[in-house]
Amino acid sequence: MAAMDFPASSDVMIISGNSHPELANLIASRLNVKSGDASVYHKTNRETMVEIGDSVRGKDIYIIQTGTKDVNNNIMELLIMAYACKTSSARSIVGVIPYLPYSKQCKMRKRGCIVSKLLAQMMCKSGLSHVITMDLHQKEIQGFFNCPVDNLRASPFLLQYIQECIPDYRNAVIVARNPGSAKKATSYAERLRLGIAVIHGEQKESESDMVDGRYSPPTLPRSRTMDVSNGVPVHPAKEKPPINVVGDVGGRIAIMVDDMVDDVASFVAAAEVLKERGAYKIYVMATHGLLSSDAPRLIEDSPIDEVVVTNTIPHELQKMQCHKIKTVDISVMLSEAIRRIHNKESMSYLFKNVTLED
């Protein structure tokens, strides 16, 4: 695709950390802007050092940094780069964070904390005046930030891939891996005019982190507490039924959709059930391909035919280990968002026909 109509002005600069330099180069080339001279490295004692070689005074800075396996270094690099620009009198600092780290830790669990809110506050405090991200794990995370957040969607690219690269996709059914992702699956199904199926039941996935945790016995002596064992009924413990597919997938292409593919054990378990129910091809579509630990090997040995993810997270090593992993380039969406923000244009075009379910 040709470079966008973006003026090669001196008041805009794109810099990036070490998380995803390929994506940063794609965005810079699409915008016809030269990447800024920023060196981000680690000292022998593992402290992060940032040296910005060009003047940022009075400029609009766009920092390209995403979350990878080296997540904590990614975060520190972003915070230090933003603070370096802030203290060097940059006019505005926009964080382009395609995959927001710690976004799965957005609910209170046991006696922990909501880590994504802590991270949001740190980002705003470091100097970010605007955040561009993509397919947040929960859309409510936007409320943790004290600055504007544009939560872009990758679904148009994945829908295009289904229509152009899956032969006979009209014979497909969109599958929700669990009832929680049924809304996203319904959105895909309505846009493609396809049916939907939902997988319900146990999927070899540990639910220990889902326990609320407020169940400790009182520490006061019993003489000072009221005995409520007779008055308050005990909440029955949940027990998941055996894995089951609600909907017909026999003789069909099954397309599972989700926002991220991290630990693939549950996807593999779902794929095995879909295969037993007669699905003759199984695809997994997701925005973020974390593909942690031995995910490539598990995918390679599974009934899954193809895992399609975007390049919000680098996964070249995983692709070398597993030929089933395919990548969709979403740099054009991020480039257009940057161009519109810099030119003070409306972002509504990028959210055309986007609903809360997407």
Short mmCIF file of C-alpha atoms in Angstrom, two decimals:
data_model
loop_
_atom_site.label_atom_id
_atom_site.label_comp_id
_atom_site.label_asym_id
_atom_site.label_seq_id
_atom_site.Cartn_x
_atom_site.Cartn_y
_atom_site.Cartn_z
CA MET A 1 0.00 0.00 0.00
CA ALA A 2 1.28 3.47 -0.87
CA ALA A 3 2.25 5.95 1.83
CA MET A 4 -0.62 7.99 3.26
CA ASP A 5 -1.20 11.66 2.68
CA PHE A 6 0.77 12.64 5.76
CA PRO A 7 2.87 15.80 5.63
CA ALA A 8 6.56 15.25 6.25
CA SER A 9 6.43 18.03 8.81
CA SER A 10 9.04 18.66 11.46
CA ASP A 11 6.53 18.74 14.34
CA VAL A 12 5.82 15.00 14.43
CA MET A 13 8.14 12.21 15.55
CA ILE A 14 7.69 8.45 15.81
CA ILE A 15 9.91 6.58 18.25
CA SER A 16 9.76 2.98 19.44
CA GLY A 17 11.11 0.71 22.12
CA ASN A 18 12.44 -2.80 21.68
CA SER A 19 9.09 -4.60 21.81
CA HIS A 20 8.10 -4.53 18.12
CA PRO A 21 10.50 -2.56 15.83
CA GLU A 22 9.02 -4.20 12.69
CA LEU A 23 5.57 -2.77 13.40
CA ALA A 24 7.09 0.66 14.17
CA ASN A 25 8.92 0.62 10.81
CA LEU A 26 5.72 -0.37 8.98
CA ILE A 27 3.79 2.49 10.58
CA ALA A 28 6.56 5.03 9.88
CA SER A 29 6.84 3.98 6.23
CA ARG A 30 3.06 4.14 5.73
CA LEU A 31 3.02 7.65 7.16
CA ASN A 32 6.10 8.66 5.16
CA VAL A 33 7.78 9.80 8.37
CA LYS A 34 11.33 9.00 9.41
CA SER A 35 11.61 7.23 12.76
CA GLY A 36 13.13 9.36 15.51
CA ASP A 37 16.60 8.66 16.85
CA ALA A 38 15.86 6.91 20.14
CA SER A 39 18.18 4.37 21.74
CA VAL A 40 16.65 2.07 24.36
CA TYR A 41 18.98 -0.42 26.01
CA HIS A 42 19.72 -2.15 29.31
CA LYS A 43 22.79 -1.59 31.46
CA THR A 44 24.73 -4.47 32.99
CA ASN A 45 22.65 -4.11 36.17
CA ARG A 46 19.45 -4.52 34.01
CA GLU A 47 18.34 -0.90 34.43
CA THR A 48 16.63 0.54 31.36
CA MET A 49 18.35 3.46 29.65
CA VAL A 50 16.72 5.77 27.10
CA GLU A 51 18.64 8.25 24.96
CA ILE A 52 16.69 10.38 22.48
CA GLY A 53 19.06 11.80 19.88
CA ASP A 54 16.69 14.33 18.25
CA SER A 55 15.09 17.39 19.82
CA VAL A 56 11.48 16.80 20.86
CA ARG A 57 10.72 20.34 22.07
CA GLY A 58 7.28 21.44 20.86
CA LYS A 59 6.74 18.24 18.84
CA ASP A 60 3.98 15.62 18.79
CA ILE A 61 5.59 12.35 19.82
CA TYR A 62 4.12 8.92 18.99
CA ILE A 63 5.67 6.06 20.97
CA ILE A 64 5.14 2.62 19.42
CA GLN A 65 5.38 -0.03 22.14
CA THR A 66 3.39 -3.24 22.65
CA GLY A 67 3.30 -6.01 25.22
CA THR A 68 5.40 -9.12 24.57
CA LYS A 69 6.81 -11.97 26.66
CA ASP A 70 9.31 -9.47 28.11
CA VAL A 71 6.35 -7.53 29.43
CA ASN A 72 7.89 -5.75 32.43
CA ASN A 73 10.80 -4.39 30.38
CA ASN A 74 8.29 -3.27 27.73
CA ILE A 75 6.41 -1.28 30.35
CA MET A 76 9.51 0.35 31.83
CA GLU A 77 10.78 1.29 28.36
CA LEU A 78 7.45 2.95 27.57
CA LEU A 79 7.28 4.84 30.87
CA ILE A 80 10.87 6.08 30.65
CA MET A 81 10.50 7.12 26.98
CA ALA A 82 7.29 9.03 27.79
CA TYR A 83 8.86 10.72 30.82
CA ALA A 84 11.99 11.62 28.83
CA CYS A 85 9.81 13.33 26.20
CA LYS A 86 7.71 15.06 28.86
CA THR A 87 10.73 16.51 30.64
CA SER A 88 12.19 17.58 27.28
CA SER A 89 9.15 19.80 26.57
CA ALA A 90 7.34 17.68 23.98
CA ARG A 91 3.98 19.22 23.01
CA SER A 92 2.03 15.93 23.20
CA ILE A 93 2.96 12.31 23.79
CA VAL A 94 0.71 9.59 22.33
CA GLY A 95 1.27 5.98 23.33
CA VAL A 96 0.53 3.53 20.51
CA ILE A 97 0.13 0.28 22.46
CA PRO A 98 -1.52 -2.34 20.20
CA TYR A 99 -1.59 -4.93 22.99
CA LEU A 100 -1.98 -3.37 26.42
CA PRO A 101 0.02 -5.42 28.96
CA TYR A 102 -1.73 -6.74 32.08
CA SER A 103 -5.14 -6.19 30.45
CA LYS A 104 -6.33 -9.59 31.71
CA GLN A 105 -5.79 -8.43 35.29
CA CYS A 106 -8.68 -5.97 35.19
CA LYS A 107 -10.84 -7.49 37.93
CA MET A 108 -10.35 -7.96 41.64
CA ARG A 109 -9.19 -11.50 42.45
CA LYS A 110 -8.69 -12.82 45.99
CA ARG A 111 -6.57 -10.30 47.90
CA GLY A 112 -4.82 -8.93 44.85
CA CYS A 113 -5.46 -5.71 43.01
CA ILE A 114 -6.63 -4.40 39.64
CA VAL A 115 -3.23 -4.25 37.98
CA SER A 116 -4.45 -2.72 34.71
CA LYS A 117 -5.68 0.35 36.63
CA LEU A 118 -2.28 0.72 38.31
CA LEU A 119 -0.60 0.50 34.90
CA ALA A 120 -3.01 3.06 33.41
CA GLN A 121 -2.26 5.53 36.19
CA MET A 122 1.49 5.02 35.74
CA MET A 123 1.22 5.67 32.00
CA CYS A 124 -0.71 8.90 32.48
CA LYS A 125 1.66 10.04 35.23
CA SER A 126 4.70 9.38 33.01
CA GLY A 127 3.44 11.90 30.45
CA LEU A 128 1.16 10.11 27.98
CA SER A 129 -1.59 12.48 26.85
CA HIS A 130 -3.40 10.00 24.60
CA VAL A 131 -3.42 6.21 24.15
CA ILE A 132 -4.14 4.20 21.01
CA THR A 133 -4.70 0.50 21.61
CA MET A 134 -6.49 -2.40 19.97
CA ASP A 135 -9.13 -4.86 21.20
CA LEU A 136 -8.81 -4.39 24.94
CA HIS A 137 -9.57 -7.54 26.91
CA GLN A 138 -12.39 -5.60 28.61
CA LYS A 139 -13.60 -2.32 27.11
CA GLU A 140 -14.13 -0.87 30.60
CA ILE A 141 -10.33 -0.63 30.98
CA GLN A 142 -10.60 2.69 29.12
CA GLY A 143 -12.10 4.14 32.30
CA PHE A 144 -8.86 3.51 34.22
CA PHE A 145 -7.02 6.15 32.16
CA ASN A 146 -7.07 9.87 32.90
CA CYS A 147 -6.45 10.61 29.22
CA PRO A 148 -8.33 9.82 25.98
CA VAL A 149 -8.16 6.18 24.84
CA ASP A 150 -8.94 5.00 21.30
CA ASN A 151 -9.68 1.27 21.41
CA LEU A 152 -9.41 0.25 17.75
CA ARG A 153 -10.83 -3.03 16.39
CA ALA A 154 -9.06 -5.67 14.33
CA SER A 155 -12.29 -7.45 13.34
CA PRO A 156 -12.48 -5.85 9.83
CA PHE A 157 -9.11 -7.41 8.95
CA LEU A 158 -10.05 -10.81 10.36
CA LEU A 159 -13.43 -10.74 8.60
CA GLN A 160 -11.66 -9.88 5.36
CA TYR A 161 -9.30 -12.83 5.88
CA ILE A 162 -12.26 -15.17 6.37
CA GLN A 163 -13.93 -13.96 3.18
CA GLU A 164 -10.80 -13.98 1.02
CA CYS A 165 -8.64 -16.82 2.38
CA ILE A 166 -11.03 -19.49 3.67
CA PRO A 167 -12.44 -21.46 0.73
CA ASP A 168 -16.17 -22.16 1.02
CA TYR A 169 -16.51 -19.95 4.10
CA ARG A 170 -20.26 -19.85 3.44
CA ASN A 171 -20.33 -23.38 4.85
CA ALA A 172 -18.78 -22.19 8.12
CA VAL A 173 -20.16 -21.74 11.60
CA ILE A 174 -18.74 -19.20 14.07
CA VAL A 175 -17.88 -20.86 17.38
CA ALA A 176 -17.66 -19.19 20.79
CA ARG A 177 -15.01 -21.05 22.82
CA ASN A 178 -16.99 -20.31 25.99
CA PRO A 179 -20.25 -18.50 26.80
CA GLY A 180 -18.24 -15.36 27.67
CA SER A 181 -17.12 -14.89 24.05
CA ALA A 182 -20.61 -15.48 22.62
CA LYS A 183 -21.17 -11.76 21.99
CA LYS A 184 -18.04 -11.47 19.85
CA ALA A 185 -18.96 -14.67 17.97
CA THR A 186 -22.48 -13.34 17.37
CA SER A 187 -21.03 -10.10 15.95
CA TYR A 188 -18.86 -12.06 13.48
CA ALA A 189 -21.74 -14.35 12.54
CA GLU A 190 -24.11 -11.45 11.82
CA ARG A 191 -21.56 -9.70 9.61
CA LEU A 192 -20.79 -12.88 7.66
CA ARG A 193 -24.45 -14.09 7.59
CA LEU A 194 -23.41 -17.36 9.25
CA GLY A 195 -24.67 -19.54 12.08
CA ILE A 196 -23.23 -19.73 15.58
CA ALA A 197 -22.29 -22.48 18.03
CA VAL A 198 -21.25 -22.17 21.69
CA ILE A 199 -18.98 -24.52 23.62
CA HIS A 200 -20.05 -25.05 27.21
CA GLY A 201 -18.43 -27.03 29.99
CA GLU A 202 -15.02 -28.01 31.31
CA GLN A 203 -12.09 -27.16 29.00
CA LYS A 204 -8.97 -28.23 30.92
CA GLU A 205 -8.53 -24.67 32.13
CA SER A 206 -7.70 -23.79 35.71
CA GLU A 207 -10.36 -21.61 37.27
CA SER A 208 -8.46 -21.02 40.53
CA ASP A 209 -7.74 -17.41 39.61
CA MET A 210 -11.45 -16.78 39.11
CA VAL A 211 -12.25 -17.30 42.81
CA ASP A 212 -13.26 -14.07 44.50
CA GLY A 213 -11.45 -15.04 47.69
CA ARG A 214 -13.56 -13.24 50.29
CA TYR A 215 -14.22 -16.41 52.24
CA SER A 216 -11.87 -16.27 55.22
CA PRO A 217 -13.35 -17.27 58.60
CA PRO A 218 -13.74 -14.44 61.12
CA THR A 219 -10.80 -13.92 63.46
CA LEU A 220 -12.89 -12.57 66.36
CA PRO A 221 -13.77 -14.90 69.24
CA ARG A 222 -17.03 -16.76 68.64
CA SER A 223 -18.56 -15.16 71.74
CA ARG A 224 -18.41 -11.78 70.01
CA THR A 225 -19.81 -12.89 66.67
CA MET A 226 -23.28 -13.85 65.65
CA ASP A 227 -23.78 -17.47 64.68
CA VAL A 228 -25.29 -17.18 61.20
CA SER A 229 -24.88 -20.81 60.18
CA ASN A 230 -28.61 -21.41 60.59
CA GLY A 231 -29.84 -18.21 58.94
CA VAL A 232 -27.62 -17.63 55.88
CA PRO A 233 -27.67 -20.36 53.22
CA VAL A 234 -24.31 -21.59 51.92
CA HIS A 235 -23.63 -20.62 48.31
CA PRO A 236 -23.40 -23.86 46.31
CA ALA A 237 -20.05 -24.43 44.62
CA LYS A 238 -20.07 -24.35 40.83
CA GLU A 239 -19.37 -27.54 38.98
CA LYS A 240 -18.88 -27.38 35.23
CA PRO A 241 -20.61 -30.06 33.19
CA PRO A 242 -18.65 -32.12 30.62
CA ILE A 243 -17.67 -30.14 27.55
CA ASN A 244 -20.53 -29.83 25.10
CA VAL A 245 -21.28 -28.00 21.84
CA VAL A 246 -24.56 -26.07 21.61
CA GLY A 247 -25.23 -25.86 17.87
CA ASP A 248 -24.62 -27.98 14.78
CA VAL A 249 -21.06 -28.14 13.42
CA GLY A 250 -21.31 -31.45 11.53
CA GLY A 251 -19.86 -31.21 8.03
CA ARG A 252 -19.07 -27.52 8.55
CA ILE A 253 -16.00 -25.31 8.88
CA ALA A 254 -15.66 -24.23 12.53
CA ILE A 255 -14.19 -20.76 13.12
CA MET A 256 -13.40 -19.99 16.76
CA VAL A 257 -13.08 -16.27 17.54
CA ASP A 258 -11.52 -14.62 20.59
CA ASP A 259 -9.55 -11.51 21.50
CA MET A 260 -6.26 -13.30 22.28
CA VAL A 261 -4.54 -16.67 21.98
CA ASP A 262 -2.24 -17.20 24.94
CA ASP A 263 -2.38 -20.59 26.66
CA VAL A 264 -3.83 -22.76 23.88
CA ALA A 265 -4.86 -25.78 25.97
CA SER A 266 -8.50 -24.71 26.06
CA PHE A 267 -8.50 -24.02 22.29
CA VAL A 268 -7.06 -27.48 21.64
CA ALA A 269 -9.65 -29.11 23.92
CA ALA A 270 -12.44 -27.24 22.12
CA ALA A 271 -11.02 -28.20 18.72
CA GLU A 272 -10.97 -31.89 19.69
CA VAL A 273 -14.65 -31.74 20.63
CA LEU A 274 -15.51 -29.89 17.41
CA LYS A 275 -13.67 -32.57 15.43
CA GLU A 276 -15.64 -35.28 17.23
CA ARG A 277 -18.87 -33.46 16.36
CA GLY A 278 -18.02 -33.57 12.65
CA ALA A 279 -16.33 -30.24 11.86
CA TYR A 280 -14.04 -30.93 8.91
CA LYS A 281 -11.89 -27.79 9.27
CA ILE A 282 -11.12 -25.75 12.37
CA TYR A 283 -9.80 -22.18 12.39
CA VAL A 284 -8.91 -19.93 15.32
CA MET A 285 -9.14 -16.16 14.77
CA ALA A 286 -7.79 -13.70 17.34
CA THR A 287 -6.32 -10.20 17.54
CA HIS A 288 -3.40 -10.84 19.89
CA GLY A 289 -1.16 -13.86 19.40
CA LEU A 290 0.76 -14.19 22.67
CA LEU A 291 1.26 -17.95 22.05
CA SER A 292 3.06 -18.51 25.35
CA SER A 293 5.32 -21.42 26.39
CA ASP A 294 4.80 -24.51 24.21
CA ALA A 295 1.75 -23.16 22.34
CA PRO A 296 3.29 -23.69 18.84
CA ARG A 297 3.90 -27.38 19.53
CA LEU A 298 0.41 -27.89 20.96
CA ILE A 299 -1.14 -26.19 17.91
CA GLU A 300 0.99 -28.27 15.55
CA ASP A 301 -0.18 -31.51 17.17
CA SER A 302 -3.85 -30.45 17.46
CA PRO A 303 -6.83 -30.78 15.09
CA ILE A 304 -6.67 -27.00 14.52
CA ASP A 305 -5.99 -26.30 10.83
CA GLU A 306 -5.02 -22.63 11.11
CA VAL A 307 -4.48 -19.98 13.79
CA VAL A 308 -4.90 -16.46 12.39
CA VAL A 309 -3.62 -13.55 14.50
CA THR A 310 -2.60 -9.96 13.79
CA ASN A 311 0.85 -8.45 14.17
CA THR A 312 0.02 -6.49 17.35
CA ILE A 313 2.56 -8.81 19.02
CA PRO A 314 5.70 -10.18 17.30
CA HIS A 315 5.49 -13.96 16.87
CA GLU A 316 8.06 -14.81 14.19
CA LEU A 317 9.74 -17.44 16.39
CA GLN A 318 6.43 -19.18 16.98
CA LYS A 319 5.71 -19.19 13.24
CA MET A 320 9.01 -20.94 12.64
CA GLN A 321 7.94 -23.69 15.06
CA CYS A 322 4.39 -24.04 13.72
CA HIS A 323 3.36 -23.66 10.08
CA LYS A 324 -0.32 -23.32 11.05
CA ILE A 325 0.11 -19.77 12.42
CA LYS A 326 -0.82 -17.01 9.94
CA THR A 327 -0.44 -13.25 10.38
CA VAL A 328 -2.68 -10.35 9.33
CA ASP A 329 -1.08 -6.90 9.10
CA ILE A 330 -3.01 -4.18 10.97
CA SER A 331 -0.39 -1.42 10.66
CA VAL A 332 -2.62 0.48 8.23
CA MET A 333 -5.26 0.93 10.96
CA LEU A 334 -2.73 2.27 13.47
CA SER A 335 -1.19 4.54 10.82
CA GLU A 336 -4.58 6.02 9.92
CA ALA A 337 -5.36 6.59 13.61
CA ILE A 338 -2.07 8.47 14.08
CA ARG A 339 -2.67 10.53 10.93
CA ARG A 340 -6.18 11.52 12.02
CA ILE A 341 -5.12 12.44 15.55
CA HIS A 342 -2.22 14.54 14.30
CA ASN A 343 -4.38 16.34 11.71
CA LYS A 344 -7.15 16.81 14.30
CA GLU A 345 -9.62 14.84 12.18
CA SER A 346 -12.54 12.80 13.47
CA MET A 347 -11.84 9.20 14.46
CA SER A 348 -15.43 8.13 13.76
CA TYR A 349 -14.51 6.61 10.38
CA LEU A 350 -12.38 3.98 12.15
CA PHE A 351 -15.34 3.09 14.36
CA LYS A 352 -17.95 2.95 11.59
CA ASN A 353 -20.51 0.20 12.34
CA VAL A 354 -18.59 -0.79 15.48
CA THR A 355 -20.86 -2.03 18.27
CA LEU A 356 -20.21 -2.83 21.93
CA GLU A 357 -20.09 -6.55 21.07
CA ASP A 358 -17.10 -6.10 18.69
#
